[in-house]
Amino acid sequence: MKHLLKLMDLTSEEIVSILDLADQLKYEKKNNIAHPLLAGKSLGMIFQKSSTRTRVSFETGMYQLGGQALFLSSRDLQIGRGEPVQDTARVLSRYLDGIMIRTFAQQEVEDLAKYGSIPIINGLTDFCHPCQVLADLMTIREHYAALEGLKLTYIGDGNNMTNSLIVGCLKTGMQIAVACPEGYRPDPAVLAFAEGNPNFLLTDDPMEAAANADVVYTDTWASMGQEAEKEARIKAFAGYQVNDKLMEAAKPGAMVQHCLPAYRGQEITEEVFEAHADELFEEAENRLHAQKAVMVKLMADPQ
Ligand code: CP
Ligand code: NVA
């Protein structure tokens, strides 16, 4: 594994090995066991969109690993004024040991990897959010002790989260049922990946999808970059809310996960959110541990 551009590029074994290392790093952090595996290394973090969790968890994660992280807002980089990604990649490869990028087009992330010579980590694009799903799988595995055979139900917009969840769940032997309104379905490339897999269900009926779920997942109805569509989306997603009624269709005691930020009263009710707050904030914390594992896998010197 040279980069983390999208989960489709990873084998099931690579995913599980990241989760195992993440568990170990979490244990070490909780027990004050230092792990300076990236001492002297620098990670550049390019942000073309806002972030709370991704920025802070990568920055502190890099610090805990003995390295440093540089926050590079695209507003201040020459990339924001039109310097081609090919040139940015080749320049930054000469200063840094890795790049995390959050942007719109998946192609930009793929191009950084193509033209640069250091590991590239996708910190969210319109297409996918692999770091989030690694943290989600880690959280679910911590809760249930295993992933295989569990059923995750995703309710709402077939967006970057849905795309990564489908791939992450299917690669780890989980079942995934997705309920989205017509016109808001996951990416065709992801549907092609999932097609024919008996562990995958796509429906427009949230109750059908939620039946017997071990994990119920949702995300905002209007992702970053879709602000102008917000009102139309609120109408389109009426009925696709994670609320008490929907949770009754899931298994008793089912977990709730959300990548955050959450919009209470839209994709999730205040009641469901607060009843599952411990699971949701454990999931947010696990961004730190999962991403540290990714950085160690990609950037540490061979032992
Ligand atoms: N879930 C997630 O990626 O959060 P941020 O947008 O705050 O980074
Ligand atoms: N789908 C959301 C995820 C935020 C972490 C977005 O792209 O804005």
Coordinates of N, CA, C and O in Angstrom, one line a residue, residues 6-15 127-128 133 137 161-176 178 186-202:
K6 N -8.5 5.7 -2.0 CA -9.9 5.2 -1.9 C -9.8 3.8 -1.4 O -8.8 3.1 -1.7
L7 N -10.9 3.3 -0.7 CA -10.8 2.0 -0.1 C -10.8 0.9 -1.2 O -10.3 -0.2 -0.9
M8 N -11.3 1.2 -2.4 CA -11.3 0.2 -3.4 C -9.9 -0.3 -3.7 O -9.7 -1.4 -4.2
D9 N -8.9 0.6 -3.5 CA -7.5 0.2 -3.8 C -6.9 -0.7 -2.8 O -5.8 -1.3 -3.0
L10 N -7.6 -0.9 -1.6 CA -7.0 -1.7 -0.6 C -7.5 -3.1 -0.6 O -8.7 -3.3 -0.9
T11 N -6.7 -4.1 -0.2 CA -7.2 -5.4 0.0 C -7.9 -5.5 1.4 O -7.6 -4.7 2.3
S12 N -8.7 -6.6 1.6 CA -9.3 -6.8 2.9 C -8.3 -6.9 3.9 O -8.4 -6.4 5.0
E13 N -7.2 -7.6 3.6 CA -6.1 -7.8 4.6 C -5.5 -6.5 5.0 O -5.1 -6.2 6.1
E14 N -5.3 -5.6 4.0 CA -4.7 -4.3 4.3 C -5.6 -3.5 5.3 O -5.2 -2.8 6.2
I15 N -6.9 -3.6 5.0 CA -7.9 -2.8 5.9 C -7.8 -3.4 7.3 O -7.6 -2.6 8.3
F127 N -16.1 12.1 -3.8 CA -16.4 10.7 -4.1 C -16.3 9.8 -2.9 O -17.0 8.9 -2.8
C128 N -15.4 10.1 -2.0 CA -15.2 9.2 -0.9 C -14.5 9.8 0.3 O -14.0 10.9 0.3
V133 N -14.2 6.0 7.2 CA -14.7 4.6 7.2 C -13.8 3.7 8.0 O -14.2 2.8 8.7
L137 N -15.1 1.5 11.0 CA -15.0 0.0 11.1 C -14.3 -0.3 12.4 O -14.6 -1.3 13.1
M161 N -19.7 9.4 1.9 CA -19.7 8.5 3.0 C -20.3 7.1 2.6 O -19.7 6.1 2.9
T162 N -21.4 7.2 1.9 CA -22.0 6.0 1.4 C -21.1 5.2 0.5 O -21.0 3.9 0.7
N163 N -20.4 5.9 -0.4 CA -19.5 5.2 -1.3 C -18.4 4.4 -0.5 O -18.1 3.3 -0.8
S164 N -17.8 5.1 0.4 CA -16.8 4.4 1.2 C -17.3 3.3 2.1 O -16.7 2.3 2.3
L165 N -18.5 3.6 2.7 CA -19.1 2.6 3.6 C -19.4 1.3 2.8 O -19.1 0.2 3.3
I166 N -19.9 1.4 1.6 CA -20.2 0.2 0.8 C -19.0 -0.6 0.6 O -18.9 -1.8 0.9
V167 N -17.9 0.0 0.2 CA -16.7 -0.7 -0.1 C -16.1 -1.2 1.2 O -15.7 -2.4 1.3
G168 N -16.0 -0.4 2.2 CA -15.4 -0.9 3.5 C -16.2 -2.0 4.1 O -15.6 -3.0 4.6
C169 N -17.5 -2.0 4.1 CA -18.3 -3.1 4.7 C -18.1 -4.3 3.9 O -17.9 -5.4 4.4
L170 N -18.3 -4.2 2.6 CA -18.2 -5.4 1.7 C -16.8 -6.1 1.8 O -16.7 -7.3 1.8
K171 N -15.8 -5.3 1.9 CA -14.4 -5.8 2.0 C -14.1 -6.5 3.3 O -13.1 -7.2 3.5
T172 N -14.9 -6.1 4.4 CA -14.6 -6.7 5.7 C -15.7 -7.8 6.0 O -15.9 -8.1 7.2
G173 N -16.5 -8.2 5.0 CA -17.4 -9.3 5.3 C -18.7 -8.9 6.0 O -19.5 -9.7 6.5
M174 N -19.0 -7.5 6.0 CA -20.2 -7.1 6.6 C -21.3 -7.0 5.5 O -21.0 -7.0 4.3
Q175 N -22.6 -7.0 6.0 CA -23.7 -6.7 5.1 C -23.9 -5.2 5.1 O -23.8 -4.6 6.2
I176 N -24.3 -4.6 4.0 CA -24.7 -3.2 4.0 C -26.0 -3.0 3.2 O -26.1 -3.5 2.1
V178 N -28.5 0.1 1.9 CA -28.5 1.5 1.7 C -29.9 1.9 1.3 O -30.4 1.4 0.3
P186 N -25.7 6.1 -4.6 CA -24.2 6.1 -4.6 C -23.7 6.2 -6.0 O -24.4 6.0 -7.0
D187 N -22.4 6.4 -6.1 CA -21.7 6.5 -7.3 C -21.8 5.2 -8.2 O -21.7 4.1 -7.6
P188 N -22.0 5.4 -9.5 CA -22.1 4.2 -10.3 C -20.9 3.2 -10.2 O -21.1 2.0 -10.3
A189 N -19.7 3.8 -10.0 CA -18.5 2.9 -9.9 C -18.6 2.0 -8.7 O -18.2 0.8 -8.7
V190 N -19.2 2.6 -7.6 CA -19.4 1.8 -6.4 C -20.5 0.8 -6.5 O -20.4 -0.3 -6.0
L191 N -21.5 1.2 -7.2 CA -22.6 0.3 -7.4 C -22.2 -0.9 -8.3 O -22.5 -2.1 -8.0
A192 N -21.3 -0.6 -9.2 CA -20.7 -1.7 -10.1 C -19.9 -2.6 -9.2 O -19.9 -3.9 -9.4
F193 N -19.1 -2.0 -8.3 CA -18.3 -2.9 -7.4 C -19.2 -3.8 -6.5 O -18.8 -4.9 -6.3
A194 N -20.3 -3.3 -6.1 CA -21.2 -4.0 -5.1 C -22.1 -5.0 -5.8 O -22.7 -5.9 -5.2
E195 N -22.4 -4.7 -7.1 CA -23.4 -5.5 -7.9 C -23.1 -7.0 -7.7 O -22.0 -7.5 -7.9
G196 N -24.2 -7.7 -7.4 CA -24.2 -9.1 -7.3 C -23.7 -9.6 -6.0 O -23.7 -10.8 -5.8
N197 N -23.2 -8.8 -5.2 CA -22.7 -9.2 -3.8 C -23.9 -9.5 -2.9 O -24.7 -8.5 -2.7
P198 N -24.1 -10.7 -2.4 CA -25.3 -11.0 -1.6 C -25.4 -10.1 -0.4 O -26.4 -10.1 0.3
N199 N -24.3 -9.5 0.0 CA -24.2 -8.7 1.3 C -24.7 -7.3 1.0 O -24.6 -6.5 1.9
F200 N -25.1 -7.0 -0.2 CA -25.4 -5.6 -0.5 C -26.9 -5.4 -0.9 O -27.4 -6.2 -1.7
L201 N -27.6 -4.4 -0.4 CA -28.9 -4.1 -0.7 C -29.1 -2.6 -1.0 O -28.6 -1.8 -0.1
L202 N -29.7 -2.2 -2.1 CA -30.0 -0.8 -2.3 C -31.5 -0.7 -2.5 O -32.1 -1.5 -3.3

